[in-house]
Tab-separated table of C-alpha atoms in Angstrom:
chain	number	residue	atom	x	y	z
A	15	MET	CA	30.052	-11.536	161.886
A	16	ASN	CA	31.155	-15.188	161.673
A	17	GLY	CA	29.397	-18.391	160.700
A	18	THR	CA	28.653	-19.440	164.263
A	19	SER	CA	27.039	-16.248	165.505
A	20	ASP	CA	25.552	-14.278	162.618
A	21	PHE	CA	22.199	-16.071	162.420
A	22	PRO	CA	21.064	-15.224	165.987
A	23	ALA	CA	22.222	-11.628	165.525
A	24	LEU	CA	20.451	-11.299	162.178
A	25	LEU	CA	17.247	-12.796	163.545
A	26	GLU	CA	17.290	-10.434	166.518
A	27	GLY	CA	17.937	-7.463	164.240
A	28	PHE	CA	15.122	-8.526	161.947
A	29	PHE	CA	12.612	-8.418	164.808
A	30	THR	CA	13.862	-5.404	166.745
A	31	ASP	CA	15.199	-3.192	163.956
A	32	ARG	CA	13.213	-4.135	160.862
A	33	LEU	CA	9.797	-5.201	162.148
A	34	MET	CA	9.420	-3.158	165.325
A	35	ARG	CA	11.431	0.021	164.672
A	36	GLN	CA	11.320	0.528	160.894
A	37	LEU	CA	8.053	-1.071	159.806
A	38	GLN	CA	6.274	-0.717	163.170
A	39	VAL	CA	4.168	-3.765	162.393
A	40	SER	CA	1.237	-4.710	164.592
A	41	PRO	CA	1.618	-6.942	167.677
A	42	HIS	CA	-0.404	-9.553	165.782
A	43	THR	CA	2.217	-9.636	163.010
A	44	ILE	CA	5.038	-9.876	165.547
A	45	LEU	CA	3.362	-12.879	167.177
A	46	SER	CA	2.771	-14.553	163.820
A	47	TYR	CA	6.408	-14.106	162.767
A	48	ARG	CA	7.622	-15.213	166.203
A	49	ASP	CA	5.582	-18.411	165.969
A	50	THR	CA	6.955	-19.088	162.476
A	51	PHE	CA	10.549	-18.942	163.663
A	52	ARG	CA	9.812	-20.917	166.805
A	53	LEU	CA	8.454	-23.689	164.608
A	54	LEU	CA	11.366	-23.421	162.168
A	55	LEU	CA	14.020	-23.470	164.904
A	56	HIS	CA	12.382	-26.414	166.651
A	57	TYR	CA	12.295	-28.312	163.370
A	58	ALA	CA	15.921	-27.434	162.546
A	59	GLN	CA	17.038	-28.520	166.006
A	60	GLY	CA	15.491	-31.949	165.519
A	61	ARG	CA	16.783	-32.344	161.976
A	62	LEU	CA	20.329	-31.045	162.502
A	63	HIS	CA	20.729	-31.993	166.184
A	64	LYS	CA	21.926	-28.485	166.999
A	65	ALA	CA	20.710	-25.881	169.445
A	66	PRO	CA	19.052	-22.878	167.749
A	67	SER	CA	21.839	-20.598	168.975
A	68	ASP	CA	24.376	-22.757	167.120
A	69	LEU	CA	22.616	-22.656	163.753
A	70	THR	CA	24.443	-20.934	160.904
A	71	MET	CA	22.989	-19.141	157.924
A	72	PRO	CA	24.270	-21.669	155.333
A	73	GLU	CA	22.310	-24.382	157.137
A	74	LEU	CA	19.072	-22.466	156.553
A	75	ASP	CA	19.102	-23.175	152.843
A	76	THR	CA	16.248	-24.224	150.578
A	77	PRO	CA	16.450	-27.985	151.348
A	78	LEU	CA	15.886	-27.365	155.066
A	79	ILE	CA	13.195	-24.744	154.548
A	80	GLY	CA	11.448	-26.862	151.928
A	81	ALA	CA	11.454	-29.837	154.288
A	82	PHE	CA	10.118	-27.588	157.057
A	83	LEU	CA	7.228	-26.439	154.878
A	84	ASP	CA	6.432	-30.052	153.986
A	85	HIS	CA	6.536	-30.874	157.703
A	86	LEU	CA	3.958	-28.177	158.398
A	87	GLU	CA	1.548	-29.655	155.873
A	88	GLN	CA	2.154	-33.353	156.401
A	89	GLU	CA	2.938	-33.661	160.102
A	90	ARG	CA	1.176	-30.635	161.575
A	91	GLU	CA	-1.660	-30.800	159.022
A	92	ASN	CA	-1.438	-27.104	158.161
A	93	SER	CA	-3.366	-25.875	155.143
A	94	ALA	CA	-1.567	-24.620	152.046
A	95	ARG	CA	-2.642	-21.123	153.025
A	96	SER	CA	-1.048	-21.460	156.491
A	97	ARG	CA	2.087	-22.831	154.842
A	98	ASN	CA	2.241	-19.755	152.624
A	99	VAL	CA	1.882	-17.466	155.651
A	100	ARG	CA	4.928	-19.139	157.237
A	101	LEU	CA	6.879	-18.844	153.987
A	102	ALA	CA	6.009	-15.136	153.765
A	103	ALA	CA	7.594	-14.577	157.193
A	104	ILE	CA	10.718	-16.473	156.113
A	105	HIS	CA	10.885	-14.468	152.880
A	106	SER	CA	10.672	-11.242	154.877
A	107	PHE	CA	13.622	-12.333	157.026
A	108	PHE	CA	15.752	-13.209	154.002
A	109	ARG	CA	15.039	-9.857	152.376
A	110	TYR	CA	16.492	-8.342	155.544
A	111	VAL	CA	19.459	-10.715	155.320
A	112	ALA	CA	20.159	-9.706	151.710
A	113	LEU	CA	20.432	-6.058	152.783
A	114	HIS	CA	22.402	-6.478	156.001
A	115	ALA	CA	24.555	-9.516	155.294
A	116	PRO	CA	25.512	-9.346	151.592
A	117	GLN	CA	27.779	-12.382	151.987
A	118	TYR	CA	24.536	-14.377	152.035
A	119	SER	CA	22.969	-12.735	148.991
A	120	ALA	CA	23.055	-15.947	146.943
A	121	LEU	CA	21.441	-17.878	149.796
A	122	ALA	CA	18.799	-15.185	150.214
A	123	GLN	CA	17.963	-15.223	146.508
A	124	ARG	CA	17.523	-18.996	146.553
A	125	VAL	CA	15.129	-18.813	149.503
A	126	LEU	CA	13.260	-15.845	148.048
A	127	GLY	CA	12.788	-17.889	144.890
A	128	MET	CA	10.760	-20.503	146.768
A	129	PRO	CA	7.174	-20.103	145.494
A	130	ASN	CA	3.912	-20.081	147.366
A	131	LYS	CA	1.830	-23.206	147.060
A	132	ARG	CA	-1.290	-22.946	144.942
A	133	TYR	CA	-4.561	-23.737	146.642
A	134	THR	CA	-8.245	-23.465	145.936
A	135	ARG	CA	-9.740	-20.555	147.819
A	136	ARG	CA	-12.733	-21.511	149.913
A	137	PRO	CA	-16.039	-19.861	149.058
A	138	VAL	CA	-16.595	-16.702	151.094
A	139	GLU	CA	-18.632	-17.664	154.170
A	140	PHE	CA	-20.985	-14.972	155.447
A	141	LEU	CA	-24.237	-14.580	157.362
A	142	THR	CA	-27.646	-13.625	156.034
A	143	ARG	CA	-29.750	-10.943	157.691
A	144	VAL	CA	-31.806	-13.583	159.546
A	145	GLU	CA	-28.640	-15.309	160.752
A	146	VAL	CA	-27.146	-12.022	161.956
A	147	GLU	CA	-30.310	-11.259	163.912
A	148	ALA	CA	-30.221	-14.711	165.525
A	149	LEU	CA	-26.572	-14.249	166.526
A	150	LEU	CA	-27.108	-10.774	167.985
A	151	ALA	CA	-30.133	-12.005	169.946
A	152	ALA	CA	-28.160	-14.857	171.527
A	153	PRO	CA	-26.291	-13.008	174.337
A	154	LEU	CA	-28.326	-12.553	177.522
A	155	LEU	CA	-28.543	-8.860	178.364
A	156	ASP	CA	-29.207	-9.363	182.086
A	157	ASN	CA	-25.491	-9.737	182.893
A	158	TRP	CA	-22.214	-7.908	182.202
A	159	THR	CA	-20.732	-10.583	179.969
A	160	GLY	CA	-23.834	-10.800	177.805
A	161	ARG	CA	-23.977	-7.037	177.323
A	162	ARG	CA	-20.278	-6.956	176.413
A	163	ASP	CA	-20.717	-9.786	173.930
A	164	HIS	CA	-23.773	-8.197	172.311
A	165	ALA	CA	-21.980	-4.863	171.870
A	166	MET	CA	-18.873	-6.570	170.510
A	167	LEU	CA	-20.709	-8.754	167.992
A	168	LEU	CA	-22.862	-5.841	166.830
A	169	LEU	CA	-19.799	-3.645	166.319
A	170	ALA	CA	-18.022	-6.454	164.445
A	171	VAL	CA	-20.914	-7.021	162.036
A	172	GLN	CA	-21.548	-3.321	161.439
A	173	THR	CA	-17.929	-2.223	160.938
A	174	GLY	CA	-16.232	-5.289	159.447
A	175	LEU	CA	-13.175	-4.837	161.659
A	176	ARG	CA	-10.562	-7.567	161.615
A	177	ALA	CA	-10.437	-9.722	164.752
A	178	ALA	CA	-7.157	-8.138	165.884
A	179	GLU	CA	-8.574	-4.652	165.288
A	180	LEU	CA	-11.737	-5.437	167.241
A	181	ILE	CA	-10.058	-6.806	170.354
A	182	GLY	CA	-7.389	-4.089	170.139
A	183	LEU	CA	-9.891	-1.221	170.377
A	184	ARG	CA	-9.443	1.236	173.233
A	185	CYS	CA	-12.190	3.337	174.798
A	186	GLN	CA	-10.774	6.487	173.201
A	187	ASP	CA	-11.204	4.855	169.767
A	188	ILE	CA	-15.013	4.977	169.970
A	189	VAL	CA	-16.157	8.475	168.989
A	190	LEU	CA	-19.870	9.096	169.599
A	191	GLY	CA	-22.083	12.094	168.872
A	192	PRO	CA	-22.164	13.844	165.458
A	193	GLY	CA	-20.101	11.931	162.928
A	194	ALA	CA	-19.896	8.910	165.219
A	195	HIS	CA	-17.173	6.496	164.192
A	196	VAL	CA	-14.690	3.927	165.403
A	197	ARG	CA	-10.983	4.521	164.894
A	198	CYS	CA	-8.703	1.515	164.542
A	199	LEU	CA	-5.092	0.707	163.803
A	200	GLY	CA	-5.084	-1.702	160.875
A	201	LYS	CA	-2.492	-3.517	158.809
A	202	GLY	CA	0.665	-1.558	158.134
A	203	ARG	CA	-0.052	0.557	161.243
A	204	LYS	CA	-2.552	2.554	159.196
A	205	VAL	CA	-5.317	4.358	161.061
A	206	ARG	CA	-8.790	4.289	159.532
A	207	CYS	CA	-12.166	5.532	160.712
A	208	THR	CA	-15.401	3.624	160.149
A	209	PRO	CA	-18.812	5.313	160.601
A	210	LEU	CA	-21.264	3.928	163.116
A	211	ARG	CA	-24.964	3.335	162.587
A	212	LYS	CA	-27.473	4.947	164.972
A	213	ASP	CA	-28.480	1.734	166.716
A	214	THR	CA	-24.814	0.796	167.111
A	215	VAL	CA	-24.131	4.217	168.646
A	216	THR	CA	-26.931	3.628	171.160
A	217	VAL	CA	-25.562	0.233	172.179
A	218	MET	CA	-21.957	1.456	172.368
A	219	ARG	CA	-22.878	4.530	174.391
A	220	ARG	CA	-24.671	2.321	176.904
A	221	TRP	CA	-21.813	-0.165	176.999
A	222	LEU	CA	-19.052	2.432	177.416
A	223	LYS	CA	-20.980	4.021	180.265
A	224	GLU	CA	-21.155	0.654	181.995
A	225	ARG	CA	-17.583	-0.214	181.029
A	226	HIS	CA	-16.362	3.063	182.602
A	227	GLY	CA	-12.827	2.551	181.381
A	228	ALA	CA	-9.899	4.926	181.042
A	229	PRO	CA	-9.177	6.204	177.508
A	230	ASP	CA	-6.464	3.597	176.952
A	231	ASP	CA	-8.413	0.658	178.418
A	232	PRO	CA	-9.728	-2.057	176.071
A	233	VAL	CA	-13.318	-1.547	174.950
A	234	PHE	CA	-14.095	-5.241	175.360
A	235	PRO	CA	-12.043	-6.584	178.290
A	236	ASN	CA	-11.987	-10.124	179.593
A	237	ALA	CA	-13.060	-11.016	183.133
A	238	ARG	CA	-9.668	-9.832	184.451
A	239	GLY	CA	-10.051	-6.431	182.830
A	240	THR	CA	-7.305	-6.978	180.258
A	241	GLU	CA	-7.530	-7.229	176.473
A	242	LEU	CA	-9.551	-10.140	175.169
A	243	SER	CA	-7.405	-12.659	173.286
A	244	HIS	CA	-8.159	-13.972	169.807
A	245	ASP	CA	-9.035	-17.322	171.377
A	246	GLY	CA	-11.332	-15.469	173.755
A	247	LEU	CA	-13.116	-13.822	170.844
A	248	GLN	CA	-13.461	-17.191	169.120
A	249	TYR	CA	-14.933	-18.651	172.322
A	250	VAL	CA	-17.461	-15.826	172.613
A	251	LEU	CA	-18.561	-16.309	169.017
A	252	ALA	CA	-18.804	-20.108	169.318
A	253	LYS	CA	-20.803	-19.808	172.535
A	254	HIS	CA	-23.444	-17.560	171.029
A	255	LEU	CA	-23.518	-19.416	167.725
A	256	ALA	CA	-24.522	-22.526	169.663
A	257	THR	CA	-27.519	-20.625	171.036
A	258	ALA	CA	-28.344	-18.963	167.720
A	259	ARG	CA	-28.370	-22.287	165.858
A	260	SER	CA	-31.326	-23.487	167.923
A	261	HIS	CA	-33.376	-20.578	166.534
A	262	CYS	CA	-31.793	-20.408	163.071
A	263	PRO	CA	-30.990	-23.908	161.735
A	264	SER	CA	-29.175	-22.599	158.636
A	265	LEU	CA	-26.261	-21.579	160.888
A	266	ALA	CA	-25.560	-25.253	161.556
A	267	ARG	CA	-24.481	-25.683	157.940
A	268	LYS	CA	-21.861	-22.943	158.125
A	269	HIS	CA	-18.365	-22.797	159.589
A	270	ILE	CA	-18.368	-19.348	161.196
A	271	THR	CA	-15.191	-17.656	162.425
A	272	PRO	CA	-14.641	-14.063	163.598
A	273	HIS	CA	-13.439	-13.228	160.072
A	274	CYS	CA	-16.807	-14.358	158.680
A	275	LEU	CA	-18.392	-11.350	160.411
A	276	ARG	CA	-16.070	-9.169	158.321
A	277	HIS	CA	-17.152	-11.066	155.204
A	278	THR	CA	-20.774	-10.469	156.203
A	279	LEU	CA	-20.334	-6.702	156.236
A	280	ALA	CA	-18.366	-6.743	152.974
A	281	MET	CA	-21.026	-8.745	151.153
A	282	ASP	CA	-23.777	-6.504	152.489
A	283	LEU	CA	-21.994	-3.366	151.286
A	284	LEU	CA	-21.407	-4.887	147.876
A	285	GLN	CA	-24.997	-6.069	147.489
A	286	HIS	CA	-26.214	-2.556	148.230
A	287	GLY	CA	-24.208	-0.860	145.522
A	288	VAL	CA	-20.982	0.148	147.254
A	289	GLY	CA	-18.143	0.218	144.722
A	290	ARG	CA	-14.965	-1.799	145.057
A	291	SER	CA	-12.773	1.229	145.762
A	292	VAL	CA	-15.013	2.378	148.633
A	293	LEU	CA	-15.238	-1.186	149.918
A	294	ALA	CA	-11.442	-1.425	149.945
A	295	LEU	CA	-11.215	1.812	151.955
A	296	TRP	CA	-13.906	0.659	154.401
A	297	LEU	CA	-12.190	-2.671	155.029
A	298	GLY	CA	-8.671	-1.260	155.085
A	299	HIS	CA	-7.454	-3.281	152.098
A	300	GLU	CA	-4.174	-2.077	150.619
A	301	SER	CA	-5.312	-3.091	147.143
A	302	VAL	CA	-8.708	-2.881	145.464
A	303	GLU	CA	-7.937	-6.296	143.964
A	304	THR	CA	-8.311	-7.839	147.427
A	305	THR	CA	-12.041	-7.158	147.213
A	306	ALA	CA	-12.326	-9.345	144.113
A	307	MET	CA	-13.292	-12.396	146.177
A	308	TYR	CA	-16.416	-10.569	147.359
A	309	VAL	CA	-17.336	-9.626	143.797
A	310	HIS	CA	-17.053	-13.257	142.706
A	311	ALA	CA	-19.105	-14.406	145.703
A	312	ASP	CA	-21.746	-11.778	144.968
A	313	LEU	CA	-22.074	-12.924	141.363
A	314	LYS	CA	-22.583	-16.506	142.502
A	315	LEU	CA	-25.152	-15.368	145.054
A	316	LYS	CA	-27.106	-13.414	142.441
A	317	GLU	CA	-27.440	-16.562	140.404
A	318	LEU	CA	-29.286	-18.149	143.336
A	319	VAL	CA	-31.065	-15.264	145.022
A	320	GLN	CA	-33.352	-12.944	143.075
A	321	HIS	CA	-34.883	-10.851	145.871
A	322	PRO	CA	-33.148	-8.021	147.799
A	323	VAL	CA	-31.876	-8.382	151.350
A	324	ASN	CA	-32.446	-5.768	154.047
A	325	SER	CA	-29.249	-3.839	154.570
A	326	LEU	CA	-27.115	-4.312	157.657
A	327	ILE	CA	-25.620	-0.827	157.387
A	328	LYS	CA	-28.631	1.460	156.943
């Protein structure tokens, strides 16, 4: 390799060999990493006045990357958390570089030494039982879209699937009958199974019969029959939240995202005695420590609320 051509080759190898072949990361991770490098290359092009294909590894040193991260926060108004996500992708690339291009080991170590930015974690936002009921009652069941949305929101609240896991479900992943469960491909390409409640089984059986899809078809397709996008899921949630807020005013005070439905299930499990290790397995967390934020939120909640809440998972 030479200084004028090794960066494009290393970047291509990182995506095709490391991420896709060796680690077999999810499509969501691929898209996130792709977007990171698109942003970085666009920034480098403007700063160095060079086409991305002409960039060399020595030019991608800590001053440029540090300036890029500042650009994300100051010009693009990214949060510190989003900045750290971009830095994690860059770190992953430079770990690959250190292994496959040892002539850049010193450069890689400098970049890998760039720390994450500290930030104050937002309080865990989740829905109460009354708010969940208002949300699930919002979709109109007299049309296809409403029935799809109701089934999708119910499954999200009852299973705590990540947004990417929910929209990535295929018809063959919903197993009904005795031991009913949903099977999903989570982070790290790990398969996990989550049990389904009786009322969820009833709704999903009815929906899958209407959906009438092939085993590999998406459970919750868009109007064109293809997989719903993350933006599509966000739109569905926002649409029904607008309706639910008219019946449940407390929703107006909350910023609800698809991930908040996952928080809702996690908090409900915790409040009903599920241990942290089981909670980590249910949610597909690699580390039990990841569940700590729910424990802290639960302790704060118990200081304010003294009466029990009806369980979402019974």
